[in-house]
PDB file of C-alpha atoms and ligand atoms in Angstrom:
ATOM      1  CA  UNK A   1    -103.466  85.452  24.764  1.00 75.00           C
ATOM      2  CA  UNK A   2    -103.529  87.685  21.681  1.00 86.00           C
ATOM      3  CA  UNK A   3    -102.386  91.202  22.589  1.00 95.00           C
ATOM      4  CA  UNK A   4    -104.958  93.901  22.049  1.00 98.00           C
ATOM      5  CA  UNK A   5    -104.314  96.751  19.595  1.00 98.00           C
ATOM      6  CA  UNK A   6    -104.779 100.483  20.145  1.00 98.00           C
ATOM      7  CA  UNK A   7    -104.792 103.129  17.389  1.00 98.00           C
ATOM      8  CA  UNK A   8    -103.718 106.548  18.654  1.00 99.00           C
ATOM      9  CA  UNK A   9    -104.056 109.727  16.571  1.00 98.00           C
ATOM     10  CA  UNK A  10    -101.782 112.661  17.323  1.00 98.00           C
ATOM     11  CA  UNK A  11     -99.233 110.289  18.866  1.00 98.00           C
ATOM     12  CA  UNK A  12     -96.173 112.340  17.889  1.00 98.00           C
ATOM     13  CA  UNK A  13     -96.356 114.646  20.930  1.00 98.00           C
ATOM     14  CA  UNK A  14     -97.960 115.490  24.260  1.00 98.00           C
ATOM     15  CA  UNK A  15    -101.039 113.601  25.429  1.00 98.00           C
ATOM     16  CA  UNK A  16    -101.032 111.200  22.454  1.00 98.00           C
ATOM     17  CA  UNK A  17     -97.423 110.112  23.069  1.00 98.00           C
ATOM     18  CA  UNK A  18     -98.326 109.495  26.715  1.00 98.00           C
ATOM     19  CA  UNK A  19    -101.290 107.329  25.627  1.00 98.00           C
ATOM     20  CA  UNK A  20     -98.778 105.260  23.629  1.00 98.00           C
ATOM     21  CA  UNK A  21     -96.482 104.830  26.652  1.00 98.00           C
ATOM     22  CA  UNK A  22     -99.348 103.846  28.977  1.00 98.00           C
ATOM     23  CA  UNK A  23    -101.130 101.430  26.597  1.00 98.00           C
ATOM     24  CA  UNK A  24     -97.735  99.802  25.811  1.00 98.00           C
ATOM     25  CA  UNK A  25     -97.053  99.412  29.549  1.00 97.00           C
ATOM     26  CA  UNK A  26    -100.471  97.726  29.853  1.00 97.00           C
ATOM     27  CA  UNK A  27     -99.355  95.126  27.271  1.00 97.00           C
ATOM     28  CA  UNK A  28    -101.137  96.444  24.189  1.00 98.00           C
ATOM     29  CA  UNK A  29     -99.796  96.657  20.637  1.00 98.00           C
ATOM     30  CA  UNK A  30     -99.989 100.076  19.004  1.00 98.00           C
ATOM     31  CA  UNK A  31    -100.668 101.901  15.774  1.00 98.00           C
ATOM     32  CA  UNK A  32     -99.319 105.438  15.950  1.00 98.00           C
ATOM     33  CA  UNK A  33    -100.393 108.149  13.553  1.00 98.00           C
ATOM     34  CA  UNK A  34     -99.733 111.887  13.081  1.00 98.00           C
ATOM     35  CA  UNK A  35     -98.032 113.950  10.375  1.00 98.00           C
ATOM     36  CA  UNK A  36     -94.442 113.887  11.740  1.00 98.00           C
ATOM     37  CA  UNK A  37     -93.247 110.381  10.927  1.00 98.00           C
ATOM     38  CA  UNK A  38     -89.759 110.940  12.405  1.00 98.00           C
ATOM     39  CA  UNK A  39     -91.325 111.730  15.788  1.00 98.00           C
ATOM     40  CA  UNK A  40     -93.567 108.654  15.584  1.00 98.00           C
ATOM     41  CA  UNK A  41     -90.568 106.430  14.733  1.00 98.00           C
ATOM     42  CA  UNK A  42     -88.576 107.847  17.657  1.00 98.00           C
ATOM     43  CA  UNK A  43     -91.500 107.157  20.019  1.00 98.00           C
ATOM     44  CA  UNK A  44     -91.869 103.651  18.561  1.00 98.00           C
ATOM     45  CA  UNK A  45     -88.159 102.973  19.255  1.00 97.00           C
ATOM     46  CA  UNK A  46     -88.509 104.304  22.811  1.00 97.00           C
ATOM     47  CA  UNK A  47     -91.596 102.150  23.502  1.00 97.00           C
ATOM     48  CA  UNK A  48     -90.041  99.012  21.932  1.00 96.00           C
ATOM     49  CA  UNK A  49     -86.955  99.410  24.127  1.00 95.00           C
ATOM     50  CA  UNK A  50     -89.134  99.158  27.252  1.00 94.00           C
ATOM     51  CA  UNK A  51     -91.973  96.813  26.237  1.00 92.00           C
ATOM     52  CA  UNK A  52     -92.699  93.833  24.000  1.00 93.00           C
ATOM     53  CA  UNK A  53     -95.073  96.034  22.029  1.00 95.00           C
ATOM     54  CA  UNK A  54     -95.574  95.524  18.287  1.00 97.00           C
ATOM     55  CA  UNK A  55     -95.802  98.993  16.760  1.00 97.00           C
ATOM     56  CA  UNK A  56     -97.015 100.209  13.406  1.00 98.00           C
ATOM     57  CA  UNK A  57     -96.384 103.791  12.311  1.00 98.00           C
ATOM     58  CA  UNK A  58     -98.617 105.359   9.669  1.00 98.00           C
ATOM     59  CA  UNK A  59     -98.072 109.022   8.820  1.00 98.00           C
ATOM     60  CA  UNK A  60    -101.301 110.818   7.898  1.00 98.00           C
ATOM     61  CA  UNK A  61    -102.571 114.381   7.793  1.00 98.00           C
ATOM     62  CA  UNK A  62    -106.088 114.206   9.225  1.00 98.00           C
ATOM     63  CA  UNK A  63    -106.936 117.519   7.555  1.00 98.00           C
ATOM     64  CA  UNK A  64    -107.200 115.465   4.353  1.00 98.00           C
ATOM     65  CA  UNK A  65    -110.831 114.254   4.214  1.00 98.00           C
ATOM     66  CA  UNK A  66    -109.616 110.982   2.630  1.00 98.00           C
ATOM     67  CA  UNK A  67    -107.214 110.230   5.521  1.00 98.00           C
ATOM     68  CA  UNK A  68    -109.530 108.280   7.903  1.00 98.00           C
ATOM     69  CA  UNK A  69    -110.647 105.854   5.159  1.00 98.00           C
ATOM     70  CA  UNK A  70    -107.044 105.468   3.954  1.00 98.00           C
ATOM     71  CA  UNK A  71    -105.865 104.790   7.514  1.00 98.00           C
ATOM     72  CA  UNK A  72    -108.516 102.136   8.128  1.00 98.00           C
ATOM     73  CA  UNK A  73    -107.762 100.513   4.732  1.00 98.00           C
ATOM     74  CA  UNK A  74    -104.034 100.440   5.570  1.00 98.00           C
ATOM     75  CA  UNK A  75    -104.796  98.661   8.853  1.00 98.00           C
ATOM     76  CA  UNK A  76    -107.064  96.146   7.117  1.00 97.00           C
ATOM     77  CA  UNK A  77    -104.392  95.415   4.490  1.00 98.00           C
ATOM     78  CA  UNK A  78    -101.964  94.557   7.322  1.00 97.00           C
ATOM     79  CA  UNK A  79    -104.583  92.347   8.995  1.00 97.00           C
ATOM     80  CA  UNK A  80    -104.683  94.629  12.062  1.00 98.00           C
ATOM     81  CA  UNK A  81    -107.905  94.689  14.113  1.00 98.00           C
ATOM     82  CA  UNK A  82    -108.333  97.748  16.311  1.00 98.00           C
ATOM     83  CA  UNK A  83    -109.580  97.110  19.868  1.00 98.00           C
ATOM     84  CA  UNK A  84    -109.118 100.671  21.141  1.00 98.00           C
ATOM     85  CA  UNK A  85    -109.219 104.004  19.342  1.00 99.00           C
ATOM     86  CA  UNK A  86    -107.828 107.150  20.920  1.00 99.00           C
ATOM     87  CA  UNK A  87    -109.020 110.189  18.971  1.00 99.00           C
ATOM     88  CA  UNK A  88    -106.476 112.643  20.312  1.00 98.00           C
ATOM     89  CA  UNK A  89    -105.021 114.678  17.407  1.00 98.00           C
ATOM     90  CA  UNK A  90    -105.834 118.331  17.796  1.00 98.00           C
ATOM     91  CA  UNK A  91    -104.695 121.915  17.997  1.00 97.00           C
ATOM     92  CA  UNK A  92    -106.039 125.379  18.694  1.00 94.00           C
ATOM     93  CA  UNK A  93    -106.712 127.823  15.890  1.00 93.00           C
ATOM     94  CA  UNK A  94    -105.823 131.287  17.199  1.00 90.00           C
ATOM     95  CA  UNK A  95    -107.629 134.414  16.080  1.00 92.00           C
ATOM     96  CA  UNK A  96    -111.232 135.380  15.549  1.00 93.00           C
ATOM     97  CA  UNK A  97    -113.794 133.832  13.230  1.00 94.00           C
ATOM     98  CA  UNK A  98    -113.590 137.044  11.180  1.00 94.00           C
ATOM     99  CA  UNK A  99    -109.819 136.892  10.762  1.00 93.00           C
ATOM    100  CA  UNK A 100    -109.484 133.180   9.966  1.00 95.00           C
ATOM    101  CA  UNK A 101    -109.890 131.860   6.433  1.00 96.00           C
ATOM    102  CA  UNK A 102    -112.642 129.361   5.696  1.00 97.00           C
ATOM    103  CA  UNK A 103    -109.965 126.895   4.536  1.00 98.00           C
ATOM    104  CA  UNK A 104    -108.345 127.000   8.001  1.00 97.00           C
ATOM    105  CA  UNK A 105    -111.722 126.650   9.760  1.00 97.00           C
ATOM    106  CA  UNK A 106    -112.684 123.712   7.515  1.00 98.00           C
ATOM    107  CA  UNK A 107    -109.368 121.941   8.173  1.00 98.00           C
ATOM    108  CA  UNK A 108    -109.876 122.488  11.903  1.00 98.00           C
ATOM    109  CA  UNK A 109    -113.352 120.908  11.783  1.00 98.00           C
ATOM    110  CA  UNK A 110    -111.943 118.017   9.730  1.00 98.00           C
ATOM    111  CA  UNK A 111    -109.103 117.214  12.165  1.00 98.00           C
ATOM    112  CA  UNK A 112    -110.944 117.795  15.436  1.00 98.00           C
ATOM    113  CA  UNK A 113    -114.476 116.654  14.618  1.00 98.00           C
ATOM    114  CA  UNK A 114    -115.079 114.861  11.309  1.00 98.00           C
ATOM    115  CA  UNK A 115    -111.984 112.620  11.373  1.00 98.00           C
ATOM    116  CA  UNK A 116    -112.615 111.308  14.944  1.00 98.00           C
ATOM    117  CA  UNK A 117    -116.286 110.690  14.167  1.00 98.00           C
ATOM    118  CA  UNK A 118    -115.412 108.918  10.887  1.00 98.00           C
ATOM    119  CA  UNK A 119    -112.705 106.769  12.513  1.00 99.00           C
ATOM    120  CA  UNK A 120    -115.194 105.799  15.224  1.00 98.00           C
ATOM    121  CA  UNK A 121    -117.790 104.882  12.605  1.00 98.00           C
ATOM    122  CA  UNK A 122    -115.362 102.849  10.507  1.00 98.00           C
ATOM    123  CA  UNK A 123    -113.846 100.971  13.470  1.00 98.00           C
ATOM    124  CA  UNK A 124    -116.978 100.337  15.580  1.00 98.00           C
ATOM    125  CA  UNK A 125    -118.242  97.612  13.225  1.00 97.00           C
ATOM    126  CA  UNK A 126    -115.178  95.441  13.928  1.00 98.00           C
ATOM    127  CA  UNK A 127    -115.452  96.136  17.651  1.00 98.00           C
ATOM    128  CA  UNK A 128    -119.113  95.032  17.533  1.00 98.00           C
ATOM    129  CA  UNK A 129    -118.182  91.797  15.726  1.00 98.00           C
ATOM    130  CA  UNK A 130    -115.527  91.036  18.350  1.00 97.00           C
ATOM    131  CA  UNK A 131    -117.796  92.352  21.167  1.00 98.00           C
ATOM    132  CA  UNK A 132    -114.971  94.444  22.641  1.00 98.00           C
ATOM    133  CA  UNK A 133    -113.988  98.045  22.131  1.00 98.00           C
ATOM    134  CA  UNK A 134    -112.621 101.128  23.828  1.00 98.00           C
ATOM    135  CA  UNK A 135    -112.946 104.612  22.309  1.00 99.00           C
ATOM    136  CA  UNK A 136    -111.427 107.633  24.023  1.00 99.00           C
ATOM    137  CA  UNK A 137    -112.180 111.018  22.504  1.00 98.00           C
ATOM    138  CA  UNK A 138    -109.838 113.674  23.845  1.00 98.00           C
ATOM    139  CA  UNK A 139    -112.195 116.626  24.310  1.00 98.00           C
ATOM    140  CA  UNK A 140    -111.497 119.500  26.737  1.00 98.00           C
ATOM    141  CA  UNK A 141    -112.727 121.345  29.763  1.00 96.00           C
ATOM    142  CA  UNK A 142    -113.397 124.076  27.187  1.00 95.00           C
ATOM    143  CA  UNK A 143    -116.282 121.907  25.979  1.00 96.00           C
ATOM    144  CA  UNK A 144    -118.004 122.459  29.342  1.00 92.00           C
ATOM    145  CA  UNK A 145    -117.517 126.205  29.590  1.00 89.00           C
ATOM    146  CA  UNK A 146    -119.370 128.981  27.780  1.00 88.00           C
ATOM    147  CA  UNK A 147    -118.096 129.966  24.338  1.00 89.00           C
ATOM    148  CA  UNK A 148    -115.915 133.048  24.247  1.00 85.00           C
ATOM    149  CA  UNK A 149    -114.156 135.351  21.805  1.00 88.00           C
ATOM    150  CA  UNK A 150    -111.133 134.013  19.916  1.00 87.00           C
ATOM    151  CA  UNK A 151    -110.229 130.396  18.969  1.00 90.00           C
ATOM    152  CA  UNK A 152    -113.903 130.399  18.028  1.00 92.00           C
ATOM    153  CA  UNK A 153    -114.638 126.802  17.067  1.00 96.00           C
ATOM    154  CA  UNK A 154    -112.510 125.145  19.770  1.00 96.00           C
ATOM    155  CA  UNK A 155    -115.125 125.122  22.558  1.00 95.00           C
ATOM    156  CA  UNK A 156    -117.849 124.148  20.131  1.00 96.00           C
ATOM    157  CA  UNK A 157    -116.033 121.103  18.651  1.00 98.00           C
ATOM    158  CA  UNK A 158    -114.989 119.942  22.109  1.00 98.00           C
ATOM    159  CA  UNK A 159    -118.598 120.270  23.375  1.00 98.00           C
ATOM    160  CA  UNK A 160    -119.589 118.253  20.307  1.00 98.00           C
ATOM    161  CA  UNK A 161    -117.058 115.517  21.144  1.00 98.00           C
ATOM    162  CA  UNK A 162    -118.483 115.271  24.670  1.00 98.00           C
ATOM    163  CA  UNK A 163    -122.060 114.822  23.373  1.00 98.00           C
ATOM    164  CA  UNK A 164    -120.884 112.414  20.655  1.00 98.00           C
ATOM    165  CA  UNK A 165    -119.044 110.257  23.208  1.00 98.00           C
ATOM    166  CA  UNK A 166    -122.075 110.168  25.505  1.00 98.00           C
ATOM    167  CA  UNK A 167    -124.309 109.115  22.612  1.00 98.00           C
ATOM    168  CA  UNK A 168    -121.958 106.366  21.367  1.00 98.00           C
ATOM    169  CA  UNK A 169    -121.540 105.028  24.897  1.00 98.00           C
ATOM    170  CA  UNK A 170    -125.329 105.009  25.400  1.00 98.00           C
ATOM    171  CA  UNK A 171    -125.924 103.351  22.015  1.00 98.00           C
ATOM    172  CA  UNK A 172    -123.452 100.548  22.716  1.00 98.00           C
ATOM    173  CA  UNK A 173    -125.158  99.930  26.059  1.00 97.00           C
ATOM    174  CA  UNK A 174    -128.653 100.047  24.521  1.00 98.00           C
ATOM    175  CA  UNK A 175    -127.621  97.590  21.786  1.00 98.00           C
ATOM    176  CA  UNK A 176    -126.252  95.123  24.348  1.00 98.00           C
ATOM    177  CA  UNK A 177    -122.518  95.674  23.652  1.00 98.00           C
ATOM    178  CA  UNK A 178    -121.622  95.502  27.309  1.00 98.00           C
ATOM    179  CA  UNK A 179    -117.847  95.548  26.692  1.00 98.00           C
ATOM    180  CA  UNK A 180    -117.699  98.418  24.190  1.00 98.00           C
ATOM    181  CA  UNK A 181    -117.299 101.790  25.879  1.00 98.00           C
ATOM    182  CA  UNK A 182    -116.745 105.347  24.692  1.00 98.00           C
ATOM    183  CA  UNK A 183    -115.421 108.150  26.894  1.00 98.00           C
ATOM    184  CA  UNK A 184    -114.796 111.855  26.404  1.00 98.00           C
ATOM    185  CA  UNK A 185    -111.621 112.828  28.265  1.00 98.00           C
ATOM    186  CA  UNK A 186    -111.794 116.518  29.219  1.00 98.00           C
ATOM    187  CA  UNK A 187    -108.405 117.879  30.287  1.00 98.00           C
ATOM    188  CA  UNK A 188    -107.776 121.420  31.438  1.00 96.00           C
ATOM    189  CA  UNK A 189    -104.336 123.017  31.013  1.00 95.00           C
ATOM    190  CA  UNK A 190    -101.938 120.135  30.345  1.00 97.00           C
ATOM    191  CA  UNK A 191     -98.183 120.286  29.688  1.00 95.00           C
ATOM    192  CA  UNK A 192     -97.622 119.413  26.011  1.00 96.00           C
ATOM    193  CA  UNK A 193     -96.774 121.253  22.783  1.00 93.00           C
ATOM    194  CA  UNK A 194    -100.357 122.498  22.407  1.00 92.00           C
ATOM    195  CA  UNK A 195     -99.690 126.085  23.532  1.00 91.00           C
ATOM    196  CA  UNK A 196     -96.496 126.329  21.436  1.00 88.00           C
ATOM    197  CA  UNK A 197     -98.422 125.261  18.340  1.00 90.00           C
ATOM    198  CA  UNK A 198    -101.257 127.757  18.879  1.00 88.00           C
ATOM    199  CA  UNK A 199     -98.889 130.585  19.810  1.00 86.00           C
ATOM    200  CA  UNK A 200    -100.170 131.177  23.358  1.00 88.00           C
ATOM    201  CA  UNK A 201     -97.113 129.893  25.290  1.00 91.00           C
ATOM    202  CA  UNK A 202     -96.069 133.341  26.542  1.00 88.00           C
ATOM    203  CA  UNK A 203     -99.576 134.130  27.834  1.00 85.00           C
ATOM    204  CA  UNK A 204    -100.202 130.695  29.335  1.00 87.00           C
ATOM    205  CA  UNK A 205     -96.814 130.760  31.108  1.00 88.00           C
ATOM    206  CA  UNK A 206     -98.402 133.402  33.353  1.00 87.00           C
ATOM    207  CA  UNK A 207    -101.131 130.966  34.479  1.00 88.00           C
ATOM    208  CA  UNK A 208    -100.568 129.611  38.007  1.00 91.00           C
ATOM    209  CA  UNK A 209     -98.924 126.179  38.283  1.00 92.00           C
ATOM    210  CA  UNK A 210    -101.881 124.713  40.193  1.00 94.00           C
ATOM    211  CA  UNK A 211    -103.992 125.037  37.031  1.00 94.00           C
ATOM    212  CA  UNK A 212    -101.695 122.677  35.104  1.00 96.00           C
ATOM    213  CA  UNK A 213    -101.469 118.884  34.944  1.00 98.00           C
ATOM    214  CA  UNK A 214     -98.834 116.545  33.545  1.00 98.00           C
ATOM    215  CA  UNK A 215    -100.088 114.353  30.699  1.00 98.00           C
ATOM    216  CA  UNK A 216     -99.539 111.083  32.675  1.00 98.00           C
ATOM    217  CA  UNK A 217    -102.417 111.495  35.188  1.00 98.00           C
ATOM    218  CA  UNK A 218    -104.648 112.923  32.437  1.00 98.00           C
ATOM    219  CA  UNK A 219    -104.124 109.823  30.295  1.00 98.00           C
ATOM    220  CA  UNK A 220    -104.456 107.423  33.248  1.00 98.00           C
ATOM    221  CA  UNK A 221    -107.830 109.004  34.088  1.00 98.00           C
ATOM    222  CA  UNK A 222    -109.000 108.455  30.497  1.00 98.00           C
ATOM    223  CA  UNK A 223    -107.968 104.789  30.388  1.00 98.00           C
ATOM    224  CA  UNK A 224    -109.531 104.047  33.801  1.00 98.00           C
ATOM    225  CA  UNK A 225    -112.780 105.817  32.861  1.00 98.00           C
ATOM    226  CA  UNK A 226    -113.221 104.008  29.535  1.00 98.00           C
ATOM    227  CA  UNK A 227    -112.604 100.646  31.193  1.00 98.00           C
ATOM    228  CA  UNK A 228    -115.361 101.496  33.708  1.00 98.00           C
ATOM    229  CA  UNK A 229    -117.743 102.541  30.913  1.00 98.00           C
ATOM    230  CA  UNK A 230    -117.861 106.149  32.156  1.00 98.00           C
ATOM    231  CA  UNK A 231    -119.013 108.426  29.287  1.00 98.00           C
ATOM    232  CA  UNK A 232    -117.165 111.589  30.399  1.00 98.00           C
ATOM    233  CA  UNK A 233    -114.168 112.126  32.653  1.00 98.00           C
ATOM    234  CA  UNK A 234    -112.589 115.359  33.847  1.00 98.00           C
ATOM    235  CA  UNK A 235    -109.094 114.633  35.203  1.00 98.00           C
ATOM    236  CA  UNK A 236    -107.781 116.235  38.403  1.00 98.00           C
ATOM    237  CA  UNK A 237    -109.488 117.979  41.321  1.00 98.00           C
ATOM    238  CA  UNK A 238    -108.990 121.535  39.999  1.00 97.00           C
ATOM    239  CA  UNK A 239    -110.501 120.698  36.604  1.00 97.00           C
ATOM    240  CA  UNK A 240    -113.335 118.768  38.286  1.00 97.00           C
ATOM    241  CA  UNK A 241    -114.137 121.816  40.433  1.00 96.00           C
ATOM    242  CA  UNK A 242    -114.196 124.052  37.372  1.00 94.00           C
ATOM    243  CA  UNK A 243    -116.461 121.634  35.508  1.00 95.00           C
ATOM    244  CA  UNK A 244    -118.841 121.603  38.481  1.00 95.00           C
ATOM    245  CA  UNK A 245    -118.820 125.408  38.643  1.00 93.00           C
ATOM    246  CA  UNK A 246    -119.899 125.628  34.992  1.00 91.00           C
ATOM    247  CA  UNK A 247    -122.977 123.575  35.951  1.00 90.00           C
ATOM    248  CA  UNK A 248    -123.990 125.353  39.153  1.00 94.00           C
ATOM    249  CA  UNK A 249    -123.178 129.007  38.468  1.00 93.00           C
ATOM    250  CA  UNK A 250    -125.927 131.139  36.934  1.00 91.00           C
ATOM    251  CA  UNK A 251    -125.259 131.287  33.169  1.00 90.00           C
ATOM    252  CA  UNK A 252    -124.486 135.040  32.919  1.00 91.00           C
ATOM    253  CA  UNK A 253    -121.958 134.742  35.747  1.00 91.00           C
ATOM    254  CA  UNK A 254    -120.352 131.656  34.166  1.00 87.00           C
ATOM    255  CA  UNK A 255    -120.112 133.473  30.829  1.00 90.00           C
ATOM    256  CA  UNK A 256    -118.546 136.549  32.435  1.00 88.00           C
ATOM    257  CA  UNK A 257    -115.966 134.410  34.261  1.00 87.00           C
ATOM    258  CA  UNK A 258    -115.006 132.512  31.106  1.00 85.00           C
ATOM    259  CA  UNK A 259    -114.757 135.784  29.182  1.00 84.00           C
ATOM    260  CA  UNK A 260    -112.480 137.331  31.830  1.00 83.00           C
ATOM    261  CA  UNK A 261    -110.223 134.268  32.058  1.00 83.00           C
ATOM    262  CA  UNK A 262    -109.996 133.342  28.389  1.00 81.00           C
ATOM    263  CA  UNK A 263    -109.167 136.893  27.313  1.00 79.00           C
ATOM    264  CA  UNK A 264    -105.891 136.378  29.216  1.00 77.00           C
ATOM    265  CA  UNK A 265    -104.667 133.672  26.840  1.00 74.00           C
ATOM    266  CA  UNK A 266    -106.900 133.494  23.729  1.00 78.00           C
ATOM    267  CA  UNK A 267    -105.435 135.274  20.728  1.00 75.00           C
ATOM    268  CA  UNK A 268    -107.693 137.744  18.914  1.00 75.00           C
ATOM    269  CA  UNK A 269    -105.262 138.738  16.121  1.00 78.00           C
TER     270      UNK A 269
HETATM  271  N1  LIG B 301    -102.642 120.619  26.291  1.00 53.87           N
HETATM  272  C1  LIG B 301    -103.768 121.098  26.763  1.00 53.87           C
HETATM  273  O1  LIG B 301    -103.767 122.032  27.616  1.00 53.87           O
HETATM  274  C2  LIG B 301    -105.087 120.502  26.318  1.00 53.87           C
HETATM  275  C3  LIG B 301    -106.229 120.776  27.082  1.00 53.87           C
HETATM  276  C4  LIG B 301    -107.437 120.221  26.696  1.00 53.87           C
HETATM  277  C5  LIG B 301    -107.520 119.413  25.582  1.00 53.87           C
HETATM  278  N2  LIG B 301    -106.386 119.171  24.845  1.00 53.87           N
HETATM  279  C6  LIG B 301    -106.534 118.309  23.660  1.00 53.87           C
HETATM  280  O2  LIG B 301    -105.595 117.244  23.756  1.00 53.87           O
HETATM  281  C7  LIG B 301    -105.324 116.735  22.438  1.00 53.87           C
HETATM  282  C8  LIG B 301    -103.831 116.524  22.292  1.00 53.87           C
HETATM  283  O3  LIG B 301    -103.174 117.778  22.360  1.00 53.87           O
HETATM  284  P1  LIG B 301    -101.775 117.985  23.107  1.00 53.87           P
HETATM  285  O4  LIG B 301    -102.028 118.873  24.252  1.00 53.87           O
HETATM  286  O5  LIG B 301    -101.103 116.687  23.321  1.00 53.87           O
HETATM  287  O6  LIG B 301    -101.035 118.864  21.988  1.00 53.87           O
HETATM  288  P2  LIG B 301     -99.673 118.598  21.154  1.00 53.87           P
HETATM  289  O7  LIG B 301     -98.584 118.236  22.078  1.00 53.87           O
HETATM  290  O8  LIG B 301     -99.516 119.779  20.282  1.00 53.87           O
HETATM  291  O9  LIG B 301    -100.035 117.304  20.266  1.00 53.87           O
HETATM  292  C9  LIG B 301    -100.998 117.392  19.235  1.00 53.87           C
HETATM  293  C10 LIG B 301    -100.938 116.158  18.349  1.00 53.87           C
HETATM  294  O10 LIG B 301    -101.922 116.286  17.310  1.00 53.87           O
HETATM  295  C11 LIG B 301    -101.317 115.994  16.070  1.00 53.87           C
HETATM  296  N3  LIG B 301    -101.941 116.704  14.975  1.00 53.87           N
HETATM  297  C12 LIG B 301    -102.179 118.035  14.858  1.00 53.87           C
HETATM  298  N4  LIG B 301    -102.678 118.325  13.652  1.00 53.87           N
HETATM  299  C13 LIG B 301    -102.776 117.151  12.964  1.00 53.87           C
HETATM  300  C14 LIG B 301    -103.182 116.783  11.659  1.00 53.87           C
HETATM  301  N5  LIG B 301    -103.591 117.714  10.757  1.00 53.87           N
HETATM  302  N6  LIG B 301    -103.144 115.486  11.294  1.00 53.87           N
HETATM  303  C15 LIG B 301    -102.709 114.546  12.161  1.00 53.87           C
HETATM  304  N7  LIG B 301    -102.286 114.821  13.413  1.00 53.87           N
HETATM  305  C16 LIG B 301    -102.306 116.108  13.797  1.00 53.87           C
HETATM  306  C17 LIG B 301     -99.847 116.431  16.246  1.00 53.87           C
HETATM  307  O11 LIG B 301     -99.004 115.688  15.382  1.00 53.87           O
HETATM  308  P3  LIG B 301     -98.259 116.250  14.070  1.00 53.87           P
HETATM  309  O12 LIG B 301     -97.991 117.707  14.270  1.00 53.87           O
HETATM  310  O13 LIG B 301     -97.031 115.402  13.989  1.00 53.87           O
HETATM  311  O14 LIG B 301     -99.237 115.961  12.958  1.00 53.87           O
HETATM  312  C18 LIG B 301     -99.589 115.997  17.688  1.00 53.87           C
HETATM  313  O15 LIG B 301     -99.222 114.641  17.725  1.00 53.87           O
HETATM  314  C19 LIG B 301    -105.933 117.744  21.464  1.00 53.87           C
HETATM  315  O16 LIG B 301    -107.152 117.228  20.931  1.00 53.87           O
HETATM  316  C20 LIG B 301    -106.218 118.970  22.335  1.00 53.87           C
HETATM  317  O17 LIG B 301    -107.296 119.728  21.832  1.00 53.87           O
HETATM  318  C21 LIG B 301    -105.181 119.700  25.190  1.00 53.87           C
END
């Protein structure tokens, strides 16, 4: 049987690299993309040494508005048909809305919202033709909680990715594509390079260990959920409890709790 193909954005580190390892172990071929090509090549070598995976590495900066179209064109020129898309690339933008330049905010929206939505749009048509598709949008528990000061757009783009995933999943079902599913994966604190990149490592090191998950169970939860056709998944019992609390607590109390917690690790400089 022809091996299926998964395109993973942000595959050079953390959760994205773990998606590559798990999809390869499941017998899929991979396209890995991120900016750091050397890291992608090293991961490709590691995965090839363990699996019969065919890997393609394409370096792209998703902050470039032309990148999603270029990526999809590069795949088409190689005759590669994408069966699964993992929209994972992302980062946190520290500081307040006041202190951050519009250029940085716009790039953030491009990488974390516009690029995943555009890649989904461009790749869904092929999935519909082949009547099979899996789309995992790596959102966040932050998308459930109230917005708070600092890292201003993070919660709002992640909430947007949750709603977008629910809508795409519902549309595929309504249109009769019974084997095309879209899932928002909503991790809480997960070990990766995320907190080094956004400069909150020192503060987040103070968070208790029980709040943290390894990337392996986070990724496994995402793959299982999308195969079941579940529109949203929150991995791990602690994160699930927190997601439930955001729904059942009175809104002012929920907001006050998020404010108190997030001020411990969100940067306001
Ligand atoms: N770790 C957590 O606690 C946590 C919690 C909830 C949600 N998440 C979400 O999980 C996803 C993965 O993050 P992670 O924790 O694995 O962080 P990470 O280890 O820092 O990995 C982030 C990935 O995104 C890529 N990326 C960043 N900017 C990019 C750009 N402009 N163009 C292309 N690729 C770019 C990075 O690659 P290059 O630098 O090589 O481009 C890297 O591969 C993100 O969407 C994040 O919001 C993380």
